[in-house]
XYZ file of C-alpha atoms in Angstrom:
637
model
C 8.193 11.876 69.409
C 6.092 9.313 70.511
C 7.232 5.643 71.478
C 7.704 3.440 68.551
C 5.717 -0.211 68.511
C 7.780 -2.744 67.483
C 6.987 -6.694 66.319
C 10.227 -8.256 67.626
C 9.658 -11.142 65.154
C 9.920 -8.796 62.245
C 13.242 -7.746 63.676
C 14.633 -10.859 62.698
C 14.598 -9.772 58.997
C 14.825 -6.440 59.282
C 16.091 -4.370 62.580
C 15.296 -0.693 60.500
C 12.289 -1.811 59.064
C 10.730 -3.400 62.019
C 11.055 -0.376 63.855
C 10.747 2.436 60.838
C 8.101 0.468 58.681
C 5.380 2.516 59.880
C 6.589 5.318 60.150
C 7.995 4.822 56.984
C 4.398 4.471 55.320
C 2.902 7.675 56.889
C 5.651 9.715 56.371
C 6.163 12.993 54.077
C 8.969 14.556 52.360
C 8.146 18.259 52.918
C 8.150 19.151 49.440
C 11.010 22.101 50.342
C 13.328 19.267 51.362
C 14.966 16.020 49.933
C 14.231 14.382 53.201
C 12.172 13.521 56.123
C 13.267 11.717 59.646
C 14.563 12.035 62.864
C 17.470 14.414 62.292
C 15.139 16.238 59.872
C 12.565 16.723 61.770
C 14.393 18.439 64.863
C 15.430 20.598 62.502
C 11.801 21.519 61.284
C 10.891 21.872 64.960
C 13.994 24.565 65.773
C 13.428 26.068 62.729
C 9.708 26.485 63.411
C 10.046 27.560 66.900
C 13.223 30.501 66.170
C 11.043 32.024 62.804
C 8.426 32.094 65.485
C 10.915 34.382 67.871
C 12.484 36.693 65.070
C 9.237 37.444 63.801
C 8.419 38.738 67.536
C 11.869 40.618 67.774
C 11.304 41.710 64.387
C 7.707 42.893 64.868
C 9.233 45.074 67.961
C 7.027 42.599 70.371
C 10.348 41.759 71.982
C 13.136 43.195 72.555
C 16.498 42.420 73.360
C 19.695 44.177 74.770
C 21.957 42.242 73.007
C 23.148 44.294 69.863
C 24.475 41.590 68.230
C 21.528 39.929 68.021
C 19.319 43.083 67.385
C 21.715 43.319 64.250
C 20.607 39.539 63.252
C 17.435 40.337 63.741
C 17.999 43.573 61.251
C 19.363 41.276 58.590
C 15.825 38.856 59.274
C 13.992 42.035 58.458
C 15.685 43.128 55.103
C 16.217 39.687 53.953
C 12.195 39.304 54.211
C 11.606 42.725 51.912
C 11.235 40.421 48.347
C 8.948 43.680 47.077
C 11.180 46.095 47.967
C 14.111 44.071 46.297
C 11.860 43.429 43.076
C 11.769 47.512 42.983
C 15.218 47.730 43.281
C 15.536 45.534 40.331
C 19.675 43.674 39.749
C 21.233 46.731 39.843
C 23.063 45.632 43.050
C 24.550 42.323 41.696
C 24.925 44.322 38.095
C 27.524 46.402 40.071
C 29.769 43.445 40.558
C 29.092 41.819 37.220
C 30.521 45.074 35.248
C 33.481 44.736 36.909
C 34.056 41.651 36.033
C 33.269 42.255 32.466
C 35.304 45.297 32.079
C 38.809 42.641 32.878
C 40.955 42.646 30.035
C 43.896 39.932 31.315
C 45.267 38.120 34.444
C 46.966 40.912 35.399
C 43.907 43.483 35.667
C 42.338 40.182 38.334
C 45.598 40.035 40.076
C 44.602 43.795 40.965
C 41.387 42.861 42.160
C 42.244 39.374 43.519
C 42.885 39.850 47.224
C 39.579 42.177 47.505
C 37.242 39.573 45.968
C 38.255 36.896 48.213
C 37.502 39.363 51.226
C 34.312 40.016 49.562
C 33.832 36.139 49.324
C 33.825 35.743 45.594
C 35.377 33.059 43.270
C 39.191 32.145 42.732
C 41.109 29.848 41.317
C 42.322 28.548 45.001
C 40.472 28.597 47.928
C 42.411 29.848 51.019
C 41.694 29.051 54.579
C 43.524 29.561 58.042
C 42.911 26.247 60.482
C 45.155 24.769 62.867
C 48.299 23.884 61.786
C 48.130 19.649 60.896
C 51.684 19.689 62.449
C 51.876 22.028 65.053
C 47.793 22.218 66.270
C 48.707 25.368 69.013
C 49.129 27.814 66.006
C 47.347 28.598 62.845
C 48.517 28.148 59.249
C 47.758 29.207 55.646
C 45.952 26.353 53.506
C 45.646 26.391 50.242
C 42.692 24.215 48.345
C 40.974 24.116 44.300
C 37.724 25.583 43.889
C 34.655 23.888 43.275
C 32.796 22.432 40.363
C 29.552 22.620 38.898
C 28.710 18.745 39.373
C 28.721 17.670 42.790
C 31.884 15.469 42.482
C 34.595 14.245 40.529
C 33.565 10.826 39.738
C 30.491 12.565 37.837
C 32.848 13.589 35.169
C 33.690 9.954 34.841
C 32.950 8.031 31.613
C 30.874 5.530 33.869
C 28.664 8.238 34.471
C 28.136 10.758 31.193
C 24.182 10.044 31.181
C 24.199 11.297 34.356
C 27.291 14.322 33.653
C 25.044 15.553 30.325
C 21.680 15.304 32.491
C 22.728 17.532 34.755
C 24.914 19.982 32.727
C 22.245 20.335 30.769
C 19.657 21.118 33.856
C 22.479 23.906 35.048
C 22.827 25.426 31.735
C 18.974 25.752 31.275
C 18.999 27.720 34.821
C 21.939 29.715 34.275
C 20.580 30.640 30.738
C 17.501 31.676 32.427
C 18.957 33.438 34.891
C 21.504 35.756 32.488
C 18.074 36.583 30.200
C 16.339 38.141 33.759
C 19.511 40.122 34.026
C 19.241 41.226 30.730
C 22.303 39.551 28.816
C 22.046 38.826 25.105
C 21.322 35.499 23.699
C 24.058 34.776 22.224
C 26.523 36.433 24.781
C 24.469 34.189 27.678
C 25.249 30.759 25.376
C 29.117 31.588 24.673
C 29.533 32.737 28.813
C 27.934 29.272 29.910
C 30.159 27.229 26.967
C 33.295 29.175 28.582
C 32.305 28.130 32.104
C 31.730 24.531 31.428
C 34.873 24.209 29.234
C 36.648 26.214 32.217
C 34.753 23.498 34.760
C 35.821 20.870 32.302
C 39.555 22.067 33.056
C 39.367 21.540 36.687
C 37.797 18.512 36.955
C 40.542 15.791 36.063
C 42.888 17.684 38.727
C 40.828 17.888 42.384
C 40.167 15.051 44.338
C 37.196 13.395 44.550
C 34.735 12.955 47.750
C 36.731 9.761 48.542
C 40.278 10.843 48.111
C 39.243 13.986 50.220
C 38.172 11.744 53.319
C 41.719 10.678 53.560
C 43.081 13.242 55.932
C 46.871 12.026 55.713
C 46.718 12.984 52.001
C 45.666 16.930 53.085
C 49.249 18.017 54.951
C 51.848 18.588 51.740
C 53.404 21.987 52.847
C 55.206 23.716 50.267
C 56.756 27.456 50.708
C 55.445 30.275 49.141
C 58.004 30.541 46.206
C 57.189 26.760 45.226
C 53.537 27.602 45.382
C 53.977 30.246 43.424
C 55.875 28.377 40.828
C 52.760 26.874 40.600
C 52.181 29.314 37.589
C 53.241 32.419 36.036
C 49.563 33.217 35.263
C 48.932 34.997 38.796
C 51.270 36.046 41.312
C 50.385 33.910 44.497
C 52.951 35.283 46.832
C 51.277 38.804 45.841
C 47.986 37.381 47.021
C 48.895 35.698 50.273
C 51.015 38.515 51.162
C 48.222 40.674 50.682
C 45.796 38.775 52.410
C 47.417 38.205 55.447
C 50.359 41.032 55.619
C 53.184 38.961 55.691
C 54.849 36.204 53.554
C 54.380 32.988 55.561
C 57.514 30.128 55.838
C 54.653 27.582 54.577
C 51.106 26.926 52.979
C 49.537 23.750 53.376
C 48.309 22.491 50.225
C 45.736 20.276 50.569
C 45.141 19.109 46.512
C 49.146 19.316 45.447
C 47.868 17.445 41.969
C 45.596 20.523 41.465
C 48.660 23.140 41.795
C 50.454 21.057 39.434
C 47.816 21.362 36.910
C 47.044 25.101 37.587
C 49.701 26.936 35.185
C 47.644 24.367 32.122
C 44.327 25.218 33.368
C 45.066 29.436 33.389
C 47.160 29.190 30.528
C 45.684 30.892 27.321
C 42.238 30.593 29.095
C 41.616 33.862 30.503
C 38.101 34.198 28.440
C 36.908 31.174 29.969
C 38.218 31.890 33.327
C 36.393 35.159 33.262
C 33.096 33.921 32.321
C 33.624 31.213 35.102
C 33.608 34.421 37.537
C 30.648 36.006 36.286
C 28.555 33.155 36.180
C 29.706 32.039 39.878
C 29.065 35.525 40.670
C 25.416 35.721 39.467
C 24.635 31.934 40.854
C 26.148 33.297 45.002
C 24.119 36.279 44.440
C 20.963 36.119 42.139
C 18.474 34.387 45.033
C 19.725 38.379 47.351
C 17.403 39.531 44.560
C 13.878 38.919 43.950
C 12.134 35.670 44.752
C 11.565 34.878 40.697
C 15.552 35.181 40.325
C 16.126 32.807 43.914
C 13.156 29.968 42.511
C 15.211 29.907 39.377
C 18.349 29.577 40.972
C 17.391 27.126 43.178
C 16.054 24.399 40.104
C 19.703 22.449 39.784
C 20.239 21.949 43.307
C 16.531 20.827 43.624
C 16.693 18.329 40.934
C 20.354 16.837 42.307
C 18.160 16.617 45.298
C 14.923 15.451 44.456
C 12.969 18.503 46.272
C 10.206 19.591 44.755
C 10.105 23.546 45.597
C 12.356 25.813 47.148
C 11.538 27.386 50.684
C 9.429 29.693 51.379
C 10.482 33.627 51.886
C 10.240 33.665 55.759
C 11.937 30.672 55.837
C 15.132 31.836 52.981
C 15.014 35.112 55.453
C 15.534 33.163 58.612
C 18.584 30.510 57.258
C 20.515 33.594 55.869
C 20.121 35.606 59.284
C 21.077 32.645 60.905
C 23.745 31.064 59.068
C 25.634 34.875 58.909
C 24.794 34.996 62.549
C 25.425 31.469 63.416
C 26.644 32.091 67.113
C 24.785 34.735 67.956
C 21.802 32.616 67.224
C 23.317 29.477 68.810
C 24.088 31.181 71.753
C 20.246 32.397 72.179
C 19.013 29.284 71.223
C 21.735 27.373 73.814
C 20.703 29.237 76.869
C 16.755 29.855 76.373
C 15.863 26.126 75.073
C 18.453 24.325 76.642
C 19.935 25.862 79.734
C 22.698 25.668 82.189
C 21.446 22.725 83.916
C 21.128 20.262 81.080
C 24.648 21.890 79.711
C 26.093 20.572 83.143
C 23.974 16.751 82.809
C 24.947 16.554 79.197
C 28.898 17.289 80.102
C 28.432 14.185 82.721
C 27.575 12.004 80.397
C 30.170 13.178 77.910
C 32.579 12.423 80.983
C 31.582 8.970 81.709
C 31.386 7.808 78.203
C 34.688 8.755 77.865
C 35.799 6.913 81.035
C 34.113 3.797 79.568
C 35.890 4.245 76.548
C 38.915 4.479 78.748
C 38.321 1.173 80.267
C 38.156 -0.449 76.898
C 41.152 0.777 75.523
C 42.621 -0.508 79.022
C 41.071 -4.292 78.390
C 42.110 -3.869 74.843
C 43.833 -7.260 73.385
C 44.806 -6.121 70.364
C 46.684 -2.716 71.264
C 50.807 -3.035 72.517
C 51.151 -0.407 75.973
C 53.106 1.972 74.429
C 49.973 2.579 72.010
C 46.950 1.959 74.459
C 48.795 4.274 76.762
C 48.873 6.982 74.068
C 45.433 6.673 73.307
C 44.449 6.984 77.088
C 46.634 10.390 76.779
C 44.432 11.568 73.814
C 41.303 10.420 75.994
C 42.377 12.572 78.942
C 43.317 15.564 76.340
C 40.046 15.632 75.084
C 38.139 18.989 74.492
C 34.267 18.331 75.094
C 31.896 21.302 74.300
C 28.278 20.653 75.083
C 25.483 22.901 74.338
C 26.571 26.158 73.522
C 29.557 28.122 74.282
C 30.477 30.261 76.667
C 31.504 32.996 74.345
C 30.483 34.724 71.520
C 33.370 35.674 69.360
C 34.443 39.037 69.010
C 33.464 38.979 64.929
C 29.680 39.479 65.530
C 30.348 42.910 66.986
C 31.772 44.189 63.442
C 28.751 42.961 61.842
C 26.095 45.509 61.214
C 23.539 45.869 59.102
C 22.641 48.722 57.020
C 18.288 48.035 56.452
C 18.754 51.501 53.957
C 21.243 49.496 51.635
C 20.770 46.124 49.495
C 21.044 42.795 50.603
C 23.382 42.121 48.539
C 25.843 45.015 49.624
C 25.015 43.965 53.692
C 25.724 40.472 52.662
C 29.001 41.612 50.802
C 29.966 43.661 53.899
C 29.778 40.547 56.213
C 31.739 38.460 54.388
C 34.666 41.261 54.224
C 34.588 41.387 57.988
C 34.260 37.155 58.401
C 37.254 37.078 55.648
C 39.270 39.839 57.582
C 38.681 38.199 61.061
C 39.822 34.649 59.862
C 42.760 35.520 57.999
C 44.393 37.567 61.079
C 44.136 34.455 62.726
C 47.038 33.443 60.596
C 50.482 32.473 62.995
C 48.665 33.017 66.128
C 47.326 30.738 69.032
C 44.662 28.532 68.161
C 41.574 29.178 70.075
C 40.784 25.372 70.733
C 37.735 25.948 72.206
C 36.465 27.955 69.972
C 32.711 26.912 68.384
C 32.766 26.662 64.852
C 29.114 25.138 64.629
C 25.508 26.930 66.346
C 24.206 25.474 69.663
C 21.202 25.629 66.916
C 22.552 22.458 64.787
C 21.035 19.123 64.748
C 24.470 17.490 64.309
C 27.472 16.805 65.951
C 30.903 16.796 65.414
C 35.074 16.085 66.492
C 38.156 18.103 65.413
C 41.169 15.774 64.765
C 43.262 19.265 65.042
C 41.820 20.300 68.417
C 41.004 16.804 69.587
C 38.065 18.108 70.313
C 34.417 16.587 70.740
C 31.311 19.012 70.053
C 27.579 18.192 70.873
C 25.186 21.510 69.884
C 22.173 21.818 72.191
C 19.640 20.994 69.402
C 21.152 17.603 69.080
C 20.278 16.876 72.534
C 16.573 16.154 72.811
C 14.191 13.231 72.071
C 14.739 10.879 70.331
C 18.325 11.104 71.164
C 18.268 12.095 74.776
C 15.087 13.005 76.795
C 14.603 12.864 80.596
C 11.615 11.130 79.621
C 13.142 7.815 78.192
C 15.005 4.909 79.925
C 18.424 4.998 80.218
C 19.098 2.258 77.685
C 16.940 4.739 75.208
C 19.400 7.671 75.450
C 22.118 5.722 75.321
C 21.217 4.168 72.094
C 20.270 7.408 71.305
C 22.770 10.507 72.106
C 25.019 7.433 74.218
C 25.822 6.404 70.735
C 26.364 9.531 69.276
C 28.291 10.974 72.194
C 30.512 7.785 71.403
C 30.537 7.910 68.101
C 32.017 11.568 68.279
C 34.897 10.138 70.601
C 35.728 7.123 68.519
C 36.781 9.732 65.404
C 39.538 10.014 67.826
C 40.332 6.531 66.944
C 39.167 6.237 63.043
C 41.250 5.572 60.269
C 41.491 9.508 60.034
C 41.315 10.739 63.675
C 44.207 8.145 64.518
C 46.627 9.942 62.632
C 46.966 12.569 65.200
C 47.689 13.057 68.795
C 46.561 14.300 72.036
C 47.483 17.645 70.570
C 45.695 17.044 66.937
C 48.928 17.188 65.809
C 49.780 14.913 62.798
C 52.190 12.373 64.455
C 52.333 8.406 64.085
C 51.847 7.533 67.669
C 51.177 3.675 66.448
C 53.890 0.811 66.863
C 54.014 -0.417 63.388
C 52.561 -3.790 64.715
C 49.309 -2.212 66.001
C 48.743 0.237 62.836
C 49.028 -2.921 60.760
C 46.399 -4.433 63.290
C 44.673 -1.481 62.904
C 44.825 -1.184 58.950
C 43.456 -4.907 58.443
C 40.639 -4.241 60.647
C 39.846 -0.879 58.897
C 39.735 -3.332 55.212
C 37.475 -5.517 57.305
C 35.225 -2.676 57.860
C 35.531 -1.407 54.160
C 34.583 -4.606 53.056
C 32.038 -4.921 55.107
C 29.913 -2.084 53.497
C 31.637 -1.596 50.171
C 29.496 -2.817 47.049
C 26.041 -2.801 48.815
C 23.227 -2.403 46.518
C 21.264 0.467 47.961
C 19.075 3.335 45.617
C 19.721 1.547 42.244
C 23.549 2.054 42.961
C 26.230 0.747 45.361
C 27.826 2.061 48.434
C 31.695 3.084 48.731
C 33.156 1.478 51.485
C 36.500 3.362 51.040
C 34.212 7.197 51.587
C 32.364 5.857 54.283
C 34.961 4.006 56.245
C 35.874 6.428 58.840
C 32.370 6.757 59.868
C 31.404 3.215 59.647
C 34.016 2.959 62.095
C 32.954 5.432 64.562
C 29.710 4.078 64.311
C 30.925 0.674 64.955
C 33.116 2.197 68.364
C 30.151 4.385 69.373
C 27.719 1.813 69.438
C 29.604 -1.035 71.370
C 30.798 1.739 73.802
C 27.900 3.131 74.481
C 26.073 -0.463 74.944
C 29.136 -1.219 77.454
C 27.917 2.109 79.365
C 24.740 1.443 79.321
C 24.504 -2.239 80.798
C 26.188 -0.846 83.548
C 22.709 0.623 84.418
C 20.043 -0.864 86.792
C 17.513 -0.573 84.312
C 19.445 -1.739 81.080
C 17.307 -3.399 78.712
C 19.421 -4.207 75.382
C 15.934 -4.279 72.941
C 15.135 -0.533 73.868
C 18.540 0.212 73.118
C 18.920 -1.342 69.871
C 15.129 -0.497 69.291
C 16.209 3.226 70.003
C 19.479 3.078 67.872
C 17.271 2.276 64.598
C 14.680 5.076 65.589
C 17.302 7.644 65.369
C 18.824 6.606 62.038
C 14.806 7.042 60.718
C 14.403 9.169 57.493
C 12.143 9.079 54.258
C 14.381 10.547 51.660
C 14.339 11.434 47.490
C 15.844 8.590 45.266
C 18.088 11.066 43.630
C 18.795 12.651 46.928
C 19.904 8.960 47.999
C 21.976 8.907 45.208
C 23.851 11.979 45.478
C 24.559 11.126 49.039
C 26.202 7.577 48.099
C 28.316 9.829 45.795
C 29.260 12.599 48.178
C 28.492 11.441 51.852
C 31.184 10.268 54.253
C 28.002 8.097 56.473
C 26.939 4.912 54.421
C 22.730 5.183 54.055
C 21.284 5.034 57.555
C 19.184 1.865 56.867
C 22.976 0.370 57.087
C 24.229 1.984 59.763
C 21.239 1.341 61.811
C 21.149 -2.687 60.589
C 24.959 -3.610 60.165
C 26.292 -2.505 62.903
C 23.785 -3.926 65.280
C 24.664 -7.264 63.576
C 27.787 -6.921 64.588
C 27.287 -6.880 68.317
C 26.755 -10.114 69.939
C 24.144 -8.489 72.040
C 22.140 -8.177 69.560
C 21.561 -11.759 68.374
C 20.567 -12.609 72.387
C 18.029 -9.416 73.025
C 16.261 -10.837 70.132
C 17.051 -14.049 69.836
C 18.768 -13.792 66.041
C 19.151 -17.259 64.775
C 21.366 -18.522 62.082
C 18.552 -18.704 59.866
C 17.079 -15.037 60.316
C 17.885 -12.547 57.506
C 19.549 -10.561 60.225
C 22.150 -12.597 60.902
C 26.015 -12.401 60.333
C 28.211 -15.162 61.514
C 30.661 -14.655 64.233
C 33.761 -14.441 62.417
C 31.993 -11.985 59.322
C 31.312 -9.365 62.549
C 33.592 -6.523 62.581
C 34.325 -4.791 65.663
C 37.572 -2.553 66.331
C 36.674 -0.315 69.081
């Protein structure tokens, strides 16, 4: 990426803009994706350069000795045969669809129920195994509501019905098209789609929304298997989880209790529409496995909630299905042939000292009693860091193989069973806290509150985040920031909740968490209501992020003054670069609907205004558009 020119003057107004304008001008949404930027584009680059080695591996110009990866690299293969699949014709994903036509009642699903979920295919509640909120070493049983066909709750809203028929209407246009390729009857298509909207319909008033989601202390309500069961008399749940993981647990963690309440209503005398909710999320996980008419067509909602124009291309579909069902396999190539032991091991430092700088603030603190700084020190010396890629593969990717003589849809169908099976004999034993849970191949970043772990992927770390070839002051308002940013969740109105073990557990005096809670309003305030992409931002979804933002970046300025060369304008100059992207209005707006991060125009501009440093590297005046008055700056961490 080359070095951005900046006019400080214009920095004044506009920190994002000063630094982004031109870019800003030049730049092009690839016409496959909703966006363009700096996260985007280091994605285009991996992307570009791993198609570039499967097609060699796949071409039998290289060859590895890994079988695992030989098997991903089988999966690249079929998933690229579009004329072979076009021969084939549905029959594959008509196999699945006749036997969900041929159910008669509840009790012919409950027969079927546990197998489906192996096989990854819809159900009225979504189980998962994670660390248990209470007692992190082990894992537990959760239990969670589907999905629905609008991208959140609040779409369903009578605030926003132009919107709710808009896009109903774009989904049933696709899904009608969709049923006449696979050769279903008019009238039978229309009456299917009614059942699954009026099924949809059902659901919506009883799962939470984005925002009510982001509120992790609302996630833990453990209830036994008889009172989950009681849930209703429609389906035997105790069958189910006692089938799916051998054994009848002493709890399940219900993450959406309002849901369960409603779920005896929303079976009830509904089994028609139930069924046709099956089929038709059947045919919409499985139609783009057949021929590339069938995956345009089933990619036109999610491009219009988007704002992308067309959908990928067939090398590219091939590569993000190899990769996502082979996500560590691929990581872990990716990890040690782009990135490498060394920077692993330079990376890791850095992780290390940010977190002793965070250590020294939460010494220096003035707002935290001992008993609670000392806690959160505790947590700080607890902390998990994984950097780059990880050490191990896990044993899963050995059971994966690929059949290049069957469908894609029957590999794909084969996976899932042995993903499914592997995660649910997790169930009561020791969590693996190390384990990797995202590719060494992912432009992001993440923490665990359960694990109290901090993860940075390999891909993350390079230019314009961190480069050997920038100042110091650049990477740390670069991958400084986001290294920071990672270890303040610790401290965020979610990531506080739970200890040095990721345990749930008040470790707060009830002094400091009402400190804590006024500060967290402050910082819901300070975003909530903004006008941004013809609607306004939620400062309740985004407040946990906001926050770590707000921690990362002081933090990671702290660390990086303690440098010989520190220069604060290349830091804040670098902190707007990285928050750079070009993106589709509607795209905007389904992020300000769904997204826990507030726009990155605001992240990059707000929170530099809230750092006194700021106003003196560029000499901010009270005049200047970018300033915020002492006592209106929020700063926690």
């Amino acid at each position: 990426m080359k070095s951005v020119t900046v006019n400080e003057q214009e920095i004044k107004n506009d920190l994002y803009e000063a630094v982004n304008g031109e870019w800003l001008k030049n730049a092009k949404i690839p016409d496959d994706k909703p966006a363009t930027g700096g996260f985007n584009d280091l994605v285009d680059e991996i992307d570009k350069q791993l198609m570039d080695d499967l097609d060699a591996y796949a071409e039998g110009k290289e060859k590895s000795d890994d079988s695992r990866f030989n098997e991903m690299v089988k999966l690249y293969r079929l998933a690229k045969k579009f004329d072979f699949r076009k021969k084939v014709g549905p029959r594959p994903l008509k196999r699945m669809l006749t036997s969900i036509e041929e159910l008669k009642s509840y009790d012919e699903y409950q027969g079927q129920w546990r197998n489906w979920i192996m096989a990854g295919m819809p159900s009225p509640v979504v189980f998962d195994i994670d660390a248990d909120m209470k007692n992190a070493t082990v894992y537990a049983l959760f239990a969670a509501a589907p999905s629905l066909i609008l991208p959140d709750k609040s779409y369903y809203e009578a605030d926003k019905k132009d919107q709710h028929d808009q896009l109903l209407k774009l989904w049933s246009s696709m899904v009608t098209t969709l049923m006449d390729k696979l050769g279903y009857d008019k009238d039978e298509a229309a009456k299917h789609i009614e059942n699954t909207k009026k099924f949809d319909a059902l659901l919506a008033p009883n799962v939470k929304s984005a925002e009510e989601a982001a509120d992790y202390s609302k996630m833990y309500n453990p209830q036994t298997v008889e009172e989950l069961a009681s849930s209703t008399d429609q389906l035997d749940l105790a069958d189910v989880i006692k089938r799916l993981i051998g054994t009848t647990p002493e709890k399940v963690i219900v993450t959406e209790p309002e849901y369960f309440k409603a779920l005896n209503g929303i079976l009830t005398d509904h089994f028609e529409l139930f069924k046709s909710w099956v089929l038709i999320n059947v045919i919409r996980a499985n139609a783009s496995y057949l021929d590339d008419e069938m995956r345009e067509i089933n990619g036109r909602y999610s491009r219009a909630l988007s704002g992308s124009k067309k959908s990928i291309n067939q090398r590219k579909f091939a590569y993000y299905l190899a990769r996502d069902v082979f996500s560590q396999v691929m990581g872990d190539y990716y990890g040690k042939k782009y990135f490498g032991p060394q920077a692993k091991e330079d990376v890791h430092h850095m992780v290390e000292q940010m977190i002793k700088v965070y250590k020294g603030r939460l010494a220096n603190n003035d707002w935290l009693s001992k008993a609670t700084r000392d806690k959160a020190i505790l947590k700080l010396d607890k902390l998990g860091i994984q950097v780059g890629y990880s050490d191990k593969i896990p044993a899963l990717y050995d059971q994966i193989k690929i059949d290049e003589g069957e469908s894609l849809i029957a590999n794909l169908n084969q996976a899932n069973i042995v993903a499914n099976r592997e995660m649910f004999s997790r169930w009561n034993k020791p969590v693996d806290r190390m384990r990797w849970e995202m590719s060494a191949a992912t432009v992001n970043a993440y923490y665990h509150p359960f694990k109290n772990i901090i993860v940075f992927p390999a891909a993350i770390l390079q230019a314009p985040f961190y480069s050997l070839k920038q100042s110091s002051s650049e990477n740390y308002g670069g991958i400084g920031a986001v290294i920071a940013h990672e270890i303040s969740h610790a401290f965020d109105n979610n990531g506080a909740l739970f200890d040095e073990l990721g345990n749930l557990n008040n470790w707060w005096t009830k002094e400091d968490s009402e400190h804590f809670k006024q500060l967290a309003q402050k910082m819901i305030k300070e975003f909530d209501g903004i006008e941004f992409a013809g609607q306004k931002v939620n400062g309740k979804l985004t407040v946990s992020e906001n926050i770590a933002d707000a921690g990362g970046l002081s933090c990671a300025l702290e660390a990086a003054k303690q440098e010989d060369d520190f220069d604060a304008k290349k830091f804040f100059i670098n902190w707007a670069t990285i928050w750079r992207m070009k993106a589709t209005k509607q795209y905007e707006q389904l992020l300000l609907s769904i997204d826990v991060h507030a726009p990155q125009k605001l992240r990059a501009n707000i929170q530099a205004e809230n750092l006194d440093d700021f106003y003196s590297a560029f000499n901010i005046q009270p005049n200047d558009p970018m300033f915020k008055a002492s006592g209106e700056r929020v700063n926690i961490w």
